[in-house]
Coordinates of N, CA and C in Angstrom, one line a residue:
P1245 N -0.3 -11.5 -8.2 CA 0.7 -11.3 -6.6 C 0.9 -12.9 -6.1
N1246 N 1.5 -12.9 -5.3 CA 2.2 -14.0 -4.4 C 1.0 -13.7 -3.0
V1247 N 0.3 -15.2 -2.9 CA -0.6 -14.8 -1.6 C 0.1 -15.6 -0.9
S1248 N -0.3 -15.4 0.5 CA 0.2 -16.1 1.9 C -0.9 -15.8 2.9
F1249 N -2.4 -16.7 3.0 CA -3.1 -16.9 4.1 C -2.6 -18.2 4.9
D1250 N -2.6 -17.8 6.3 CA -2.2 -18.8 7.6 C -3.4 -18.7 8.2
V1251 N -4.1 -19.5 8.5 CA -5.3 -20.0 9.7 C -4.7 -19.7 10.8
S1252 N -3.8 -20.9 10.7 CA -3.6 -21.2 12.4 C -2.8 -20.4 12.9
S1253 N -2.2 -19.5 12.2 CA -1.6 -18.2 12.7 C -1.8 -16.7 12.4
G1254 N -3.1 -16.6 11.8 CA -3.6 -15.4 11.2 C -3.3 -14.3 10.4
I1255 N -2.0 -14.8 9.8 CA -0.9 -14.2 9.4 C -1.4 -14.3 7.6
L1256 N -1.6 -12.8 7.2 CA -2.1 -12.6 5.7 C -0.8 -12.2 4.9
E1257 N -0.5 -12.2 3.6 CA 0.6 -11.7 3.4 C 0.7 -11.6 1.9
I1258 N -0.2 -10.5 0.8 CA -0.3 -10.3 -0.2 C 1.0 -9.6 -1.0
S1259 N 1.3 -10.0 -1.8 CA 3.4 -9.4 -2.6 C 3.1 -9.6 -3.6
G1260 N 4.2 -8.7 -4.1 CA 4.6 -8.5 -5.4 C 3.7 -7.6 -6.6
R1261 N 3.5 -8.4 -7.5 CA 2.6 -7.2 -9.0 C 1.0 -8.3 -8.4
S1262 N 0.1 -7.0 -8.9 CA -0.9 -7.6 -8.9 C -1.9 -7.3 -10.0
I1263 N -1.6 -7.7 -11.4 CA -2.4 -7.3 -12.1 C -2.7 -8.8 -13.1
P1264 N -3.8 -9.5 -12.2 CA -4.4 -10.7 -12.9 C -5.0 -10.4 -14.1
E1265 N -5.5 -11.1 -15.0 CA -5.7 -11.0 -16.3 C -7.8 -10.5 -16.0
N1266 N -7.9 -11.8 -15.1 CA -9.5 -11.6 -14.5 C -8.8 -11.5 -12.8
S1267 N -9.2 -10.1 -12.1 CA -9.3 -9.9 -10.5 C -10.2 -10.8 -10.1
Y1268 N -11.6 -10.8 -11.0 CA -12.7 -11.6 -10.1 C -12.3 -12.7 -9.5
Q1269 N -11.8 -13.3 -10.7 CA -11.3 -15.2 -10.4 C -10.1 -15.1 -9.2
F1270 N -9.4 -14.5 -9.5 CA -8.3 -14.3 -8.7 C -8.4 -13.7 -7.4
Y1271 N -9.3 -13.0 -7.0 CA -9.6 -12.3 -5.8 C -11.1 -13.0 -5.0
E1272 N -11.9 -13.4 -5.8 CA -13.0 -14.0 -5.2 C -13.0 -15.2 -4.0
P1273 N -12.0 -16.2 -4.8 CA -11.6 -17.5 -3.3 C -11.2 -16.7 -2.1
L1274 N -10.1 -15.5 -2.4 CA -9.6 -15.0 -1.2 C -10.7 -14.2 -0.1
L1275 N -11.7 -13.3 -0.9 CA -12.7 -13.2 -0.1 C -13.4 -14.1 0.4
S1276 N -13.9 -15.2 -0.2 CA -14.9 -16.8 0.4 C -14.1 -17.0 1.2
W1277 N -12.5 -17.0 1.4 CA -11.6 -17.4 2.5 C -12.1 -16.6 3.7
L1278 N -11.8 -15.4 3.7 CA -11.7 -14.4 4.7 C -13.2 -14.4 5.2
D1279 N -14.2 -14.9 4.7 CA -15.5 -14.6 5.2 C -15.4 -15.8 6.2
K1280 N -15.2 -17.2 5.9 CA -15.2 -18.3 6.6 C -14.1 -18.3 7.9
Y1281 N -12.5 -17.7 7.3 CA -12.0 -17.1 8.6 C -12.6 -16.3 9.5
A1282 N -13.2 -15.4 9.1 CA -13.9 -14.3 10.1 C -15.3 -15.4 11.2
S1283 N -15.4 -16.1 11.3 CA -16.2 -16.8 11.7 C -15.2 -17.7 13.0
Q1284 N -14.0 -17.9 12.9 CA -13.3 -18.3 13.7 C -12.3 -17.4 13.6
P1285 N -11.7 -16.2 13.9 CA -10.4 -15.8 13.6 C -9.5 -15.9 14.7
Q1286 N -8.1 -15.9 14.6 CA -7.1 -15.9 15.8 C -7.4 -15.0 16.4
G1287 N -6.6 -14.8 17.4 CA -6.5 -13.5 18.5 C -6.2 -12.5 17.8
T1288 N -5.3 -12.3 17.4 CA -4.9 -11.2 16.2 C -4.7 -11.7 14.7
T1289 N -5.1 -10.9 13.7 CA -5.0 -11.3 12.8 C -4.2 -10.1 12.0
E1290 N -3.2 -10.4 11.7 CA -2.2 -9.1 10.6 C -2.1 -9.3 9.1
L1291 N -2.7 -8.4 8.6 CA -2.3 -8.2 7.2 C -1.6 -7.7 6.8
T1292 N -0.3 -8.4 5.7 CA 0.8 -7.3 5.5 C 0.8 -7.4 3.6
F1293 N 0.9 -6.0 3.2 CA 0.5 -5.8 1.7 C 1.9 -5.4 1.4
K1294 N 2.5 -5.8 0.4 CA 4.1 -6.0 0.1 C 3.7 -5.8 -1.6
L1295 N 3.1 -5.1 -1.9 CA 3.0 -5.1 -3.6 C 3.7 -4.0 -4.1
D1296 N 4.5 -4.3 -5.3 CA 5.3 -3.9 -6.6 C 4.7 -2.7 -6.7
Y1297 N 3.3 -3.2 -7.6 CA 2.1 -2.5 -8.6 C 0.9 -3.2 -8.1
F1298 N -0.1 -3.1 -8.5 CA -1.3 -3.2 -8.9 C -2.0 -2.6 -9.8
N1299 N -3.4 -3.4 -10.5 CA -3.7 -2.6 -11.5 C -5.2 -2.2 -10.7
T1300 N -5.8 -1.2 -11.5 CA -7.4 -0.4 -11.0 C -8.1 -2.1 -10.6
S1301 N -8.1 -2.8 -11.1 CA -9.1 -4.1 -11.1 C -8.6 -4.6 -9.5
S1302 N -7.7 -4.3 -9.5 CA -7.2 -5.4 -8.4 C -7.3 -4.5 -7.2
S1303 N -7.1 -2.8 -7.0 CA -7.6 -2.0 -6.4 C -8.8 -2.6 -5.2
M1304 N -10.0 -2.5 -6.3 CA -11.1 -2.7 -5.4 C -11.3 -4.0 -4.7
Y1305 N -10.8 -4.8 -5.2 CA -10.5 -6.4 -4.4 C -9.7 -5.9 -3.4
I1306 N -8.7 -5.8 -3.4 CA -7.6 -5.1 -1.8 C -8.8 -4.4 -1.0
L1307 N -9.1 -3.3 -1.6 CA -10.7 -2.6 -0.9 C -11.4 -3.6 -0.1
G1308 N -11.7 -4.5 -0.8 CA -12.8 -5.7 -0.3 C -12.1 -6.0 0.6
I1309 N -10.7 -6.4 0.6 CA -10.1 -7.5 1.7 C -10.2 -6.5 2.8
L1310 N -9.9 -5.4 2.9 CA -9.5 -4.5 3.6 C -10.3 -4.7 4.8
K1311 N -12.2 -4.2 4.1 CA -13.1 -4.0 4.6 C -13.7 -5.2 5.2
K1312 N -13.6 -6.5 5.0 CA -13.6 -7.7 5.6 C -12.9 -7.9 6.7
L1313 N -11.7 -6.8 6.9 CA -10.5 -7.0 7.9 C -11.1 -6.1 8.9
E1314 N -11.8 -5.2 8.4 CA -12.3 -3.8 9.0 C -13.7 -4.1 10.0
K1315 N -14.6 -5.0 9.4 CA -15.5 -5.9 10.2 C -14.7 -6.3 11.2
L1316 N -13.8 -7.4 11.4 CA -13.6 -8.3 12.6 C -12.9 -7.4 13.3
Y1317 N -12.3 -6.4 13.5 CA -11.7 -4.9 13.9 C -12.6 -4.5 15.1
L1318 N -14.0 -3.8 14.1 CA -14.9 -2.9 14.8 C -15.8 -4.4 15.2
A1319 N -16.0 -5.7 15.2 CA -16.4 -6.4 16.1 C -15.5 -6.9 17.5
G1320 N -14.3 -6.0 17.8 CA -13.8 -6.2 18.5 C -12.5 -7.3 18.7
H1321 N -11.9 -7.8 17.2 CA -10.6 -8.7 17.5 C -9.6 -8.0 16.9
K1322 N -8.6 -8.1 17.3 CA -7.2 -7.2 17.0 C -6.6 -7.6 15.8
A1323 N -6.8 -6.2 15.0 CA -6.0 -6.7 13.5 C -5.3 -5.8 13.7
E1324 N -3.8 -5.9 12.4 CA -2.9 -5.4 12.7 C -3.0 -4.8 10.8
V1325 N -2.5 -3.9 10.5 CA -2.4 -3.5 8.2 C -0.9 -3.4 8.3
K1326 N 0.1 -3.9 7.8 CA 1.3 -3.1 7.7 C 1.2 -3.1 5.7
W1327 N 0.9 -1.9 5.7 CA 1.4 -1.4 4.3 C 2.9 -0.9 3.6
Y1328 N 3.8 -2.0 2.8 CA 5.0 -1.4 2.5 C 4.7 -1.0 1.1
Y1329 N 5.8 0.4 1.3 CA 6.4 0.8 -0.1 C 7.4 1.4 -0.2
D1330 N 7.9 1.1 -1.6 CA 9.7 1.8 -1.6 C 9.6 3.2 -1.4
I1331 N 10.8 3.6 -1.1 CA 11.3 4.7 -0.8 C 10.5 6.1 -1.9
D1332 N 10.8 5.5 -3.0 CA 10.8 6.0 -4.3 C 9.4 5.9 -4.3
D1333 N 8.0 5.5 -4.3 CA 6.8 5.1 -5.0 C 6.5 5.5 -3.9
E1334 N 6.1 7.2 -4.7 CA 5.1 7.9 -4.1 C 3.8 7.9 -4.5
D1335 N 3.7 6.9 -5.3 CA 2.1 6.6 -5.9 C 1.7 5.1 -4.6
M1336 N 2.4 4.5 -4.3 CA 1.8 3.2 -3.5 C 2.1 3.7 -2.0
L1337 N 2.7 4.8 -1.8 CA 2.8 5.5 -0.6 C 1.4 6.5 -0.5
Q1338 N 0.8 7.0 -1.2 CA -0.1 7.9 -1.2 C -1.3 6.9 -1.4
T1339 N -1.4 5.9 -1.7 CA -2.8 4.9 -1.9 C -2.5 3.8 -0.2
G1340 N -1.5 3.8 0.2 CA -1.7 3.2 1.8 C -2.4 4.4 2.8
E1341 N -1.8 5.4 2.2 CA -2.7 6.8 2.9 C -3.9 7.0 2.9
D1342 N -4.3 6.9 1.4 CA -5.7 6.9 1.2 C -6.5 6.0 2.0
L1343 N -5.7 4.5 2.0 CA -6.6 3.6 2.6 C -6.5 3.7 4.0
K1344 N -6.0 4.5 4.5 CA -6.2 4.6 5.9 C -6.8 5.3 6.4
Q1345 N -7.0 6.6 5.3 CA -8.8 7.0 5.5 C -10.1 6.5 5.1
I1346 N -10.0 5.6 4.1 CA -11.3 4.7 3.7 C -11.8 3.7 5.1
V1347 N -10.8 3.1 5.7 CA -11.3 2.1 6.1 C -10.7 2.4 7.9
K1348 N -11.4 1.9 8.6 CA -11.2 1.9 10.3 C -10.1 1.0 10.8
L1349 N -9.4 0.8 10.2 CA -8.2 -0.3 10.3 C -6.9 0.8 11.0
P1350 N -6.2 0.1 11.7 CA -4.7 0.5 12.1 C -3.5 -0.2 10.7
I1351 N -3.3 0.9 10.1 CA -2.3 0.4 8.9 C -1.2 1.3 9.3
E1352 N -0.3 0.3 9.2 CA 1.4 1.3 9.5 C 1.8 1.4 8.2
M1353 N 2.1 2.3 7.9 CA 2.9 2.4 6.5 C 4.4 2.1 6.7
V1354 N 5.3 1.2 6.0 CA 6.5 0.7 6.4 C 6.9 0.8 5.2
E1355 N 8.3 2.1 5.0 CA 9.0 2.2 4.0 C 10.2 1.6 3.9
L1356 N 10.6 1.1 2.3 CA 11.3 0.0 2.4 C 12.4 1.1 1.5
D1357 N 14.0 0.8 1.6 CA 15.0 1.3 0.8 C 15.2 -0.2 -0.1
A1358 N 15.8 0.9 -1.0 CA 16.1 -0.4 -2.1 C 16.9 -1.5 -1.8
E1359 N 17.9 -1.1 -1.0 CA 18.5 -2.5 -0.7 C 17.5 -3.9 0.0
E1360 N 16.9 -3.0 0.9 CA 15.5 -4.0 1.9 C 14.4 -4.8 0.9
D1361 N 14.6 -4.0 -0.2 CA 13.3 -4.7 -1.3 C 13.9 -5.6 -1.8
E1362 N 15.5 -5.6 -2.3 CA 16.0 -6.8 -3.3 C 15.6 -8.0 -2.5

């Protein structure tokens, strides 16, 4: 996937397809980075997921990223999550809804239509 984490703005975005051959190798540095960021976070941390597809091993790390942000949020820091899904992708919508039930974070579901997605 494409990853953009900007420490100075507190904006994190993960987009595209997440099907790394070795999810641990790909996501572990991001989780470590989040640990460092958590020691001096911005006033608001915004996490955006614009994924077309992700595999099972990626899903564990996506949840791990959300859990780290949840810790910040529960400690009193402002956090926002946007979960984008294609209007025709019921699986991605359901995954976002499921994640809303798992983590104590404000997750906004954002529907994309075909024109916005391109």
